């Protein structure tokens, strides 16, 4: 059986290289037959695509998509540099 | 008495726009002219660096009421369409820097902006060097030649304030939150060394989505990581305060 670290690395590689996602900053953890995705993306569609690509890269695992969708809010306070 | 005026710089990086979010970022830019004098975009405008995405970003930034200066990021290079993307942006009125500089007139004052994508290599004491295989030498010399171009551009530019706009980071502090193992792919101290040598008032970068906003070069120049996921808001605004013409009784110390 392939060591979970190698499977996680392969999934992470797929998320970065697959044309549907190209997402570099997603953390992939594997515990037994459970796969966890964590990180932040800018939209719900990207989160779904990441879940899909992870599932295709490791179809034998159950994917928990815990990626957060972070929407940029209005600009906040200015910073004065002096 | 000297009057102090602020030069207000709005900045963001890593907006990573795609078709599914068309128009959404632009909405957040409404009223930016009330908050800032210039808008700087620190690379990774697209997700895959395709021409379609480049056109979308150009539409999103087109016709803003304040000058827009941008550099590209590694994602914008992914499809080998970086030149075409830069052309699309320029056609939309965006100033795209590629290891060169520009002077923007902001009211009475001249703001010099120098920059480009930058590159990696790591940080002093823990970095790659131009030794061994050709591939490693190419990697390091790419960063070295970028740093050299910035140094020359900064020295040549005539402006009241100077800002460096990069995608990759010049320092480690603003990477805090990223795994240490990937630091060499996130930036290079050669960029900071060049800017410290030539002098500047502020360095803006993106790329490190999980990094931290604030840091400083060894030479004391303020560095801000403006990657959208780091800021958590549409853009940050930094105000450079500077004295206008000195009063008659002004003595230099
Ligand atoms: Fe990015
Ligand atoms: Fe990047």
mmCIF file of C-alpha atoms and ligand atoms in Angstrom:
data_model
loop_
_atom_site.group_PDB
_atom_site.id
_atom_site.type_symbol
_atom_site.label_atom_id
_atom_site.label_comp_id
_atom_site.label_asym_id
_atom_site.label_seq_id
_atom_site.Cartn_x
_atom_site.Cartn_y
_atom_site.Cartn_z
ATOM 1 C CA UNK A 1 0.000 0.000 0.000
ATOM 2 C CA UNK A 2 1.200 3.516 -0.837
ATOM 3 C CA UNK A 3 2.288 5.546 2.202
ATOM 4 C CA UNK A 4 -0.294 8.259 3.055
ATOM 5 C CA UNK A 5 2.375 11.006 2.761
ATOM 6 C CA UNK A 6 2.909 10.112 -0.898
ATOM 7 C CA UNK A 7 -0.800 10.032 -1.597
ATOM 8 C CA UNK A 8 -1.193 13.460 0.059
ATOM 9 C CA UNK A 9 1.714 14.819 -1.987
ATOM 10 C CA UNK A 10 0.154 13.451 -5.188
ATOM 11 C CA UNK A 11 -3.210 15.049 -4.375
ATOM 12 C CA UNK A 12 -1.557 18.366 -3.570
ATOM 13 C CA UNK A 13 0.347 18.186 -6.863
ATOM 14 C CA UNK A 14 -2.917 17.518 -8.692
ATOM 15 C CA UNK A 15 -4.601 20.547 -7.080
ATOM 16 C CA UNK A 16 -1.694 22.729 -8.210
ATOM 17 C CA UNK A 17 -1.302 21.313 -11.715
ATOM 18 C CA UNK A 18 -4.845 20.451 -12.771
ATOM 19 C CA UNK A 19 -6.153 23.032 -15.225
ATOM 20 C CA UNK A 20 -9.446 23.272 -13.354
ATOM 21 C CA UNK A 21 -7.868 24.368 -10.075
ATOM 22 C CA UNK A 22 -4.212 25.534 -10.114
ATOM 23 C CA UNK A 23 -4.408 26.140 -6.406
ATOM 24 C CA UNK A 24 -1.066 26.044 -4.586
ATOM 25 C CA UNK A 25 -1.905 26.761 -0.970
ATOM 26 C CA UNK A 26 -4.183 23.864 -0.039
ATOM 27 C CA UNK A 27 -3.207 21.583 2.805
ATOM 28 C CA UNK A 28 -3.897 17.882 2.309
ATOM 29 C CA UNK A 29 -3.993 15.502 5.288
ATOM 30 C CA UNK A 30 -4.767 11.804 5.218
ATOM 31 C CA UNK A 31 -5.910 9.758 8.233
ATOM 32 C CA UNK A 32 -6.689 6.174 7.337
ATOM 33 C CA UNK A 33 -9.164 6.286 4.449
ATOM 34 C CA UNK A 34 -10.178 9.896 5.147
ATOM 35 C CA UNK A 35 -8.717 12.814 3.194
ATOM 36 C CA UNK A 36 -8.948 16.388 4.538
ATOM 37 C CA UNK A 37 -8.580 19.545 2.461
ATOM 38 C CA UNK A 38 -7.887 22.816 4.282
ATOM 39 C CA UNK A 39 -7.111 26.316 3.107
ATOM 40 C CA UNK A 40 -8.759 29.416 1.715
ATOM 41 C CA UNK A 41 -10.140 30.207 -1.714
ATOM 42 C CA UNK A 42 -12.005 33.175 -3.132
ATOM 43 C CA UNK A 43 -15.166 31.452 -4.355
ATOM 44 C CA UNK A 44 -17.455 28.456 -3.731
ATOM 45 C CA UNK A 45 -16.916 27.092 -7.269
ATOM 46 C CA UNK A 46 -13.175 26.862 -6.740
ATOM 47 C CA UNK A 47 -13.778 24.987 -3.491
ATOM 48 C CA UNK A 48 -16.022 22.485 -5.293
ATOM 49 C CA UNK A 49 -13.477 22.036 -8.102
ATOM 50 C CA UNK A 50 -10.729 21.355 -5.557
ATOM 51 C CA UNK A 51 -12.886 18.703 -3.904
ATOM 52 C CA UNK A 52 -13.545 17.115 -7.289
ATOM 53 C CA UNK A 53 -9.875 17.083 -8.353
ATOM 54 C CA UNK A 54 -8.848 15.637 -4.967
ATOM 55 C CA UNK A 55 -11.481 12.917 -5.324
ATOM 56 C CA UNK A 56 -10.224 12.004 -8.804
ATOM 57 C CA UNK A 57 -6.607 11.935 -7.625
ATOM 58 C CA UNK A 58 -7.427 9.606 -4.715
ATOM 59 C CA UNK A 59 -10.768 7.908 -5.520
ATOM 60 C CA UNK A 60 -10.271 5.304 -2.789
ATOM 61 C CA UNK A 61 -10.420 7.957 -0.041
ATOM 62 C CA UNK A 62 -13.349 9.795 1.467
ATOM 63 C CA UNK A 63 -12.805 13.540 0.872
ATOM 64 C CA UNK A 64 -13.664 16.050 3.614
ATOM 65 C CA UNK A 65 -13.647 19.440 1.938
ATOM 66 C CA UNK A 66 -12.929 21.853 4.809
ATOM 67 C CA UNK A 67 -11.718 24.671 2.562
ATOM 68 C CA UNK A 68 -12.974 28.119 3.578
ATOM 69 C CA UNK A 69 -14.370 30.579 1.089
ATOM 70 C CA UNK A 70 -13.078 34.014 2.007
ATOM 71 C CA UNK A 71 -14.721 36.981 0.382
ATOM 72 C CA UNK A 72 -12.713 40.177 0.333
ATOM 73 C CA UNK A 73 -14.503 42.777 2.414
ATOM 74 C CA UNK A 74 -14.546 46.530 1.953
ATOM 75 C CA UNK A 75 -11.172 48.224 2.422
ATOM 76 C CA UNK A 76 -10.518 48.956 6.087
ATOM 77 C CA UNK A 77 -8.439 51.523 7.927
ATOM 78 C CA UNK A 78 -5.465 53.265 6.266
ATOM 79 C CA UNK A 79 -1.963 52.760 7.633
ATOM 80 C CA UNK A 80 0.204 55.835 8.003
ATOM 81 C CA UNK A 81 3.890 55.179 7.395
ATOM 82 C CA UNK A 82 6.108 57.925 8.709
ATOM 83 C CA UNK B 1 5.722 75.637 9.129
ATOM 84 C CA UNK B 2 5.876 72.831 6.629
ATOM 85 C CA UNK B 3 2.669 71.268 5.391
ATOM 86 C CA UNK B 4 2.360 67.538 5.484
ATOM 87 C CA UNK B 5 0.518 65.793 2.719
ATOM 88 C CA UNK B 6 -0.123 62.129 2.439
ATOM 89 C CA UNK B 7 0.488 60.146 -0.655
ATOM 90 C CA UNK B 8 -2.079 57.387 -0.447
ATOM 91 C CA UNK B 9 -1.295 54.060 -2.036
ATOM 92 C CA UNK B 10 -3.992 51.425 -2.405
ATOM 93 C CA UNK B 11 -2.508 47.964 -2.908
ATOM 94 C CA UNK B 12 -3.507 44.345 -3.372
ATOM 95 C CA UNK B 13 -1.984 41.172 -4.815
ATOM 96 C CA UNK B 14 -3.166 37.704 -5.775
ATOM 97 C CA UNK B 15 -6.661 38.619 -6.869
ATOM 98 C CA UNK B 16 -6.598 35.424 -9.026
ATOM 99 C CA UNK B 17 -9.653 36.329 -11.073
ATOM 100 C CA UNK B 18 -11.570 33.887 -13.240
ATOM 101 C CA UNK B 19 -14.775 33.842 -15.273
ATOM 102 C CA UNK B 20 -16.893 32.694 -12.298
ATOM 103 C CA UNK B 21 -16.167 35.902 -10.367
ATOM 104 C CA UNK B 22 -16.316 38.381 -13.286
ATOM 105 C CA UNK B 23 -17.345 41.865 -12.148
ATOM 106 C CA UNK B 24 -17.199 41.054 -8.447
ATOM 107 C CA UNK B 25 -13.781 42.510 -7.695
ATOM 108 C CA UNK B 26 -14.491 45.605 -9.741
ATOM 109 C CA UNK B 27 -17.485 46.353 -7.511
ATOM 110 C CA UNK B 28 -15.166 46.489 -4.507
ATOM 111 C CA UNK B 29 -13.097 49.184 -6.224
ATOM 112 C CA UNK B 30 -15.987 51.652 -6.252
ATOM 113 C CA UNK B 31 -14.918 54.877 -4.556
ATOM 114 C CA UNK B 32 -11.225 53.987 -4.556
ATOM 115 C CA UNK B 33 -10.426 57.500 -5.801
ATOM 116 C CA UNK B 34 -11.751 58.873 -2.491
ATOM 117 C CA UNK B 35 -9.364 56.684 -0.537
ATOM 118 C CA UNK B 36 -6.189 56.627 -2.602
ATOM 119 C CA UNK B 37 -4.083 58.478 -5.185
ATOM 120 C CA UNK B 38 -2.812 55.379 -6.955
ATOM 121 C CA UNK B 39 -3.664 51.664 -7.056
ATOM 122 C CA UNK B 40 -0.916 49.032 -7.130
ATOM 123 C CA UNK B 41 -1.471 45.384 -8.002
ATOM 124 C CA UNK B 42 1.238 42.960 -6.908
ATOM 125 C CA UNK B 43 0.853 40.091 -9.394
ATOM 126 C CA UNK B 44 -1.130 36.831 -9.695
ATOM 127 C CA UNK B 45 -3.973 38.607 -11.376
ATOM 128 C CA UNK B 46 -5.139 35.371 -13.003
ATOM 129 C CA UNK B 47 -5.414 31.728 -11.995
ATOM 130 C CA UNK B 48 -3.908 29.959 -15.007
ATOM 131 C CA UNK B 49 -2.347 32.824 -16.935
ATOM 132 C CA UNK B 50 -4.537 32.313 -20.003
ATOM 133 C CA UNK B 51 -5.235 35.130 -22.419
ATOM 134 C CA UNK B 52 -8.976 34.890 -21.621
ATOM 135 C CA UNK B 53 -8.250 35.485 -17.949
ATOM 136 C CA UNK B 54 -5.857 38.298 -18.871
ATOM 137 C CA UNK B 55 -8.634 39.998 -20.839
ATOM 138 C CA UNK B 56 -11.030 39.554 -17.928
ATOM 139 C CA UNK B 57 -8.539 41.183 -15.521
ATOM 140 C CA UNK B 58 -7.998 44.024 -18.008
ATOM 141 C CA UNK B 59 -11.777 44.610 -18.077
ATOM 142 C CA UNK B 60 -11.887 44.528 -14.305
ATOM 143 C CA UNK B 61 -9.180 47.217 -13.979
ATOM 144 C CA UNK B 62 -10.139 49.302 -17.014
ATOM 145 C CA UNK B 63 -10.916 53.010 -16.673
ATOM 146 C CA UNK B 64 -10.394 53.430 -12.933
ATOM 147 C CA UNK B 65 -10.291 57.122 -11.963
ATOM 148 C CA UNK B 66 -6.781 56.822 -10.446
ATOM 149 C CA UNK B 67 -3.568 55.479 -12.049
ATOM 150 C CA UNK B 68 -3.152 51.699 -11.804
ATOM 151 C CA UNK B 69 0.321 50.110 -11.681
ATOM 152 C CA UNK B 70 0.718 46.332 -11.845
ATOM 153 C CA UNK B 71 3.309 43.586 -12.043
ATOM 154 C CA UNK B 72 2.603 40.000 -13.074
ATOM 155 C CA UNK B 73 2.948 36.955 -10.816
ATOM 156 C CA UNK B 74 3.947 33.337 -11.384
ATOM 157 C CA UNK B 75 0.339 32.317 -12.161
ATOM 158 C CA UNK B 76 0.238 34.910 -14.940
ATOM 159 C CA UNK B 77 3.251 33.150 -16.517
ATOM 160 C CA UNK B 78 1.747 29.662 -16.379
ATOM 161 C CA UNK B 79 0.394 29.547 -19.944
ATOM 162 C CA UNK B 80 3.402 31.333 -21.507
ATOM 163 C CA UNK B 81 1.098 34.242 -22.337
ATOM 164 C CA UNK B 82 2.673 36.816 -20.012
ATOM 165 C CA UNK B 83 3.482 39.270 -22.809
ATOM 166 C CA UNK B 84 -0.004 39.088 -24.253
ATOM 167 C CA UNK B 85 -1.551 39.525 -20.794
ATOM 168 C CA UNK B 86 0.662 42.564 -20.158
ATOM 169 C CA UNK B 87 -0.414 44.001 -23.528
ATOM 170 C CA UNK B 88 -4.092 43.514 -22.657
ATOM 171 C CA UNK B 89 -3.562 45.318 -19.353
ATOM 172 C CA UNK B 90 -1.662 48.170 -20.998
ATOM 173 C CA UNK B 91 -4.410 48.508 -23.577
ATOM 174 C CA UNK B 92 -6.829 48.921 -20.643
ATOM 175 C CA UNK B 93 -4.712 51.747 -19.276
ATOM 176 C CA UNK B 94 -2.786 49.810 -16.620
ATOM 177 C CA UNK B 95 0.935 50.574 -16.241
ATOM 178 C CA UNK B 96 2.665 47.178 -16.219
ATOM 179 C CA UNK B 97 6.190 47.116 -14.810
ATOM 180 C CA UNK B 98 8.673 44.534 -16.020
ATOM 181 C CA UNK B 99 11.872 45.204 -14.065
ATOM 182 C CA UNK B 100 11.674 48.890 -14.857
ATOM 183 C CA UNK B 101 10.174 52.033 -13.352
ATOM 184 C CA UNK B 102 7.610 54.745 -13.888
ATOM 185 C CA UNK B 103 7.019 58.195 -12.404
ATOM 186 C CA UNK B 104 3.435 59.129 -11.598
ATOM 187 C CA UNK B 105 2.430 62.685 -10.864
ATOM 188 C CA UNK B 106 0.222 62.711 -7.750
ATOM 189 C CA UNK B 107 -0.899 66.280 -7.224
ATOM 190 C CA UNK B 108 2.246 68.261 -6.492
ATOM 191 C CA UNK B 109 4.388 65.226 -5.944
ATOM 192 C CA UNK B 110 6.165 62.676 -8.047
ATOM 193 C CA UNK B 111 5.807 59.045 -7.063
ATOM 194 C CA UNK B 112 8.396 56.687 -8.517
ATOM 195 C CA UNK B 113 7.417 53.026 -8.810
ATOM 196 C CA UNK B 114 9.968 50.349 -9.680
ATOM 197 C CA UNK B 115 9.360 46.642 -9.889
ATOM 198 C CA UNK B 116 8.473 43.431 -11.614
ATOM 199 C CA UNK B 117 7.592 39.840 -10.804
ATOM 200 C CA UNK B 118 10.744 39.174 -8.747
ATOM 201 C CA UNK B 119 11.727 35.567 -8.106
ATOM 202 C CA UNK B 120 12.807 33.071 -5.442
ATOM 203 C CA UNK B 121 16.039 31.659 -4.091
ATOM 204 C CA UNK B 122 15.652 31.989 -0.350
ATOM 205 C CA UNK B 123 17.012 34.164 2.384
ATOM 206 C CA UNK B 124 20.492 35.021 3.622
ATOM 207 C CA UNK B 125 22.233 32.013 5.151
ATOM 208 C CA UNK B 126 19.590 29.601 3.812
ATOM 209 C CA UNK B 127 19.539 30.271 0.118
ATOM 210 C CA UNK B 128 20.561 28.745 -3.161
ATOM 211 C CA UNK B 129 23.798 29.968 -4.735
ATOM 212 C CA UNK B 130 25.150 30.090 -8.267
ATOM 213 C CA UNK B 131 26.996 26.806 -7.984
ATOM 214 C CA UNK B 132 26.708 23.317 -9.413
ATOM 215 C CA UNK B 133 24.161 22.307 -11.996
ATOM 216 C CA UNK B 134 23.173 24.654 -14.781
ATOM 217 C CA UNK B 135 19.528 24.520 -13.592
ATOM 218 C CA UNK B 136 20.450 25.853 -10.138
ATOM 219 C CA UNK B 137 22.707 28.518 -11.600
ATOM 220 C CA UNK B 138 19.931 29.655 -13.945
ATOM 221 C CA UNK B 139 17.484 29.827 -11.042
ATOM 222 C CA UNK B 140 19.756 32.010 -8.919
ATOM 223 C CA UNK B 141 21.044 34.173 -11.748
ATOM 224 C CA UNK B 142 17.451 34.946 -12.813
ATOM 225 C CA UNK B 143 16.813 36.493 -9.381
ATOM 226 C CA UNK B 144 20.195 38.209 -9.380
ATOM 227 C CA UNK B 145 19.598 39.931 -12.708
ATOM 228 C CA UNK B 146 16.116 41.058 -11.612
ATOM 229 C CA UNK B 147 17.556 42.561 -8.421
ATOM 230 C CA UNK B 148 20.229 44.324 -10.453
ATOM 231 C CA UNK B 149 17.612 45.842 -12.807
ATOM 232 C CA UNK B 150 15.603 47.143 -9.860
ATOM 233 C CA UNK B 151 18.706 48.683 -8.286
ATOM 234 C CA UNK B 152 19.555 50.504 -11.516
ATOM 235 C CA UNK B 153 15.950 51.653 -12.045
ATOM 236 C CA UNK B 154 15.695 52.935 -8.455
ATOM 237 C CA UNK B 155 18.946 54.852 -8.770
ATOM 238 C CA UNK B 156 17.893 56.431 -12.048
ATOM 239 C CA UNK B 157 14.394 57.445 -11.083
ATOM 240 C CA UNK B 158 13.785 61.069 -10.065
ATOM 241 C CA UNK B 159 10.859 61.262 -7.661
ATOM 242 C CA UNK B 160 9.813 62.506 -4.235
ATOM 243 C CA UNK B 161 8.828 59.049 -3.003
ATOM 244 C CA UNK B 162 9.846 55.641 -4.261
ATOM 245 C CA UNK B 163 7.851 52.434 -3.975
ATOM 246 C CA UNK B 164 8.923 48.978 -5.095
ATOM 247 C CA UNK B 165 6.181 46.685 -6.432
ATOM 248 C CA UNK B 166 6.971 42.966 -6.588
ATOM 249 C CA UNK B 167 5.187 39.632 -6.625
ATOM 250 C CA UNK B 168 7.816 37.619 -4.744
ATOM 251 C CA UNK B 169 8.884 38.631 -1.250
ATOM 252 C CA UNK B 170 12.168 40.376 -0.428
ATOM 253 C CA UNK B 171 12.114 39.286 3.244
ATOM 254 C CA UNK B 172 11.150 36.371 5.502
ATOM 255 C CA UNK B 173 9.000 38.227 8.035
ATOM 256 C CA UNK B 174 6.079 38.698 5.677
ATOM 257 C CA UNK B 175 6.147 34.952 4.899
ATOM 258 C CA UNK B 176 5.379 34.032 8.487
ATOM 259 C CA UNK B 177 2.535 31.525 8.420
ATOM 260 C CA UNK B 178 3.898 29.728 5.350
ATOM 261 C CA UNK B 179 5.773 26.435 5.806
ATOM 262 C CA UNK B 180 9.515 27.161 6.173
ATOM 263 C CA UNK B 181 10.357 24.471 3.636
ATOM 264 C CA UNK B 182 8.924 26.541 0.785
ATOM 265 C CA UNK B 183 10.525 29.882 1.678
ATOM 266 C CA UNK B 184 13.060 29.600 -1.190
ATOM 267 C CA UNK B 185 10.121 29.508 -3.631
ATOM 268 C CA UNK B 186 8.469 32.527 -2.062
ATOM 269 C CA UNK B 187 11.193 35.119 -2.365
ATOM 270 C CA UNK B 188 14.798 36.141 -2.193
ATOM 271 C CA UNK B 189 16.899 38.390 0.019
ATOM 272 C CA UNK B 190 18.680 39.583 -3.134
ATOM 273 C CA UNK B 191 15.613 41.722 -3.852
ATOM 274 C CA UNK B 192 15.809 43.379 -0.403
ATOM 275 C CA UNK B 193 19.561 43.864 -0.707
ATOM 276 C CA UNK B 194 19.153 45.679 -4.028
ATOM 277 C CA UNK B 195 16.400 47.938 -2.695
ATOM 278 C CA UNK B 196 18.314 48.658 0.527
ATOM 279 C CA UNK B 197 21.333 49.661 -1.574
ATOM 280 C CA UNK B 198 19.396 51.997 -3.877
ATOM 281 C CA UNK B 199 16.843 53.216 -1.313
ATOM 282 C CA UNK B 200 13.026 53.287 -1.320
ATOM 283 C CA UNK B 201 10.176 54.257 0.996
ATOM 284 C CA UNK B 202 8.035 51.117 0.792
ATOM 285 C CA UNK B 203 8.090 47.646 -0.754
ATOM 286 C CA UNK B 204 4.840 45.892 -1.679
ATOM 287 C CA UNK B 205 4.597 42.207 -2.583
ATOM 288 C CA UNK B 206 2.147 39.335 -2.781
ATOM 289 C CA UNK B 207 2.545 35.589 -3.555
ATOM 290 C CA UNK B 208 2.603 34.346 0.070
ATOM 291 C CA UNK B 209 -1.123 33.757 0.613
ATOM 292 C CA UNK B 210 -0.590 32.408 4.117
ATOM 293 C CA UNK B 211 2.054 34.961 5.103
ATOM 294 C CA UNK B 212 1.758 38.082 7.245
ATOM 295 C CA UNK B 213 1.172 41.678 6.242
ATOM 296 C CA UNK B 214 3.996 43.594 7.891
ATOM 297 C CA UNK B 215 7.771 43.422 7.892
ATOM 298 C CA UNK B 216 10.927 45.422 7.290
ATOM 299 C CA UNK B 217 14.151 44.976 5.324
ATOM 300 C CA UNK B 218 17.503 44.812 7.128
ATOM 301 C CA UNK B 219 17.999 48.404 5.932
ATOM 302 C CA UNK B 220 14.760 49.546 7.582
ATOM 303 C CA UNK B 221 12.472 49.852 4.562
ATOM 304 C CA UNK B 222 8.877 48.926 5.328
ATOM 305 C CA UNK B 223 7.575 45.806 3.537
ATOM 306 C CA UNK B 224 3.904 44.927 3.154
ATOM 307 C CA UNK B 225 2.531 41.608 1.920
ATOM 308 C CA UNK B 226 -0.691 42.658 0.203
ATOM 309 C CA UNK B 227 -1.832 39.209 -0.992
ATOM 310 C CA UNK B 228 -5.639 39.308 -0.876
ATOM 311 C CA UNK B 229 -5.942 36.285 1.451
ATOM 312 C CA UNK B 230 -3.498 37.972 3.865
ATOM 313 C CA UNK B 231 -5.333 41.308 3.827
ATOM 314 C CA UNK B 232 -8.797 39.734 3.909
ATOM 315 C CA UNK B 233 -10.094 42.952 2.363
ATOM 316 C CA UNK B 234 -10.336 44.325 -1.179
ATOM 317 C CA UNK B 235 -7.135 46.367 -0.803
ATOM 318 C CA UNK B 236 -4.996 48.061 1.828
ATOM 319 C CA UNK B 237 -4.174 51.767 1.851
ATOM 320 C CA UNK B 238 -0.737 52.974 2.914
ATOM 321 C CA UNK B 239 -0.099 56.673 3.425
ATOM 322 C CA UNK B 240 3.380 57.998 2.889
ATOM 323 C CA UNK B 241 3.683 61.215 4.818
ATOM 324 C CA UNK B 242 6.198 63.676 3.528
ATOM 325 C CA UNK B 243 7.005 67.300 4.069
ATOM 326 C CA UNK B 244 6.486 69.646 1.155
ATOM 327 C CA UNK B 245 8.837 72.578 0.505
ATOM 328 C CA UNK B 246 10.742 73.278 3.741
ATOM 329 C CA UNK B 247 9.977 76.581 5.513
ATOM 330 C CA UNK B 248 12.422 79.520 5.481
ATOM 331 C CA UNK B 249 13.788 78.810 8.960
ATOM 332 C CA UNK B 250 14.410 75.174 8.190
ATOM 333 C CA UNK B 251 17.881 73.835 8.979
ATOM 334 C CA UNK B 252 19.158 70.501 7.917
ATOM 335 C CA UNK B 253 20.424 68.265 10.714
HETATM 336 FE FE1 LIG C 1 -0.981 33.961 -5.694
HETATM 337 FE FE1 LIG C 2 2.208 33.744 -6.734
#
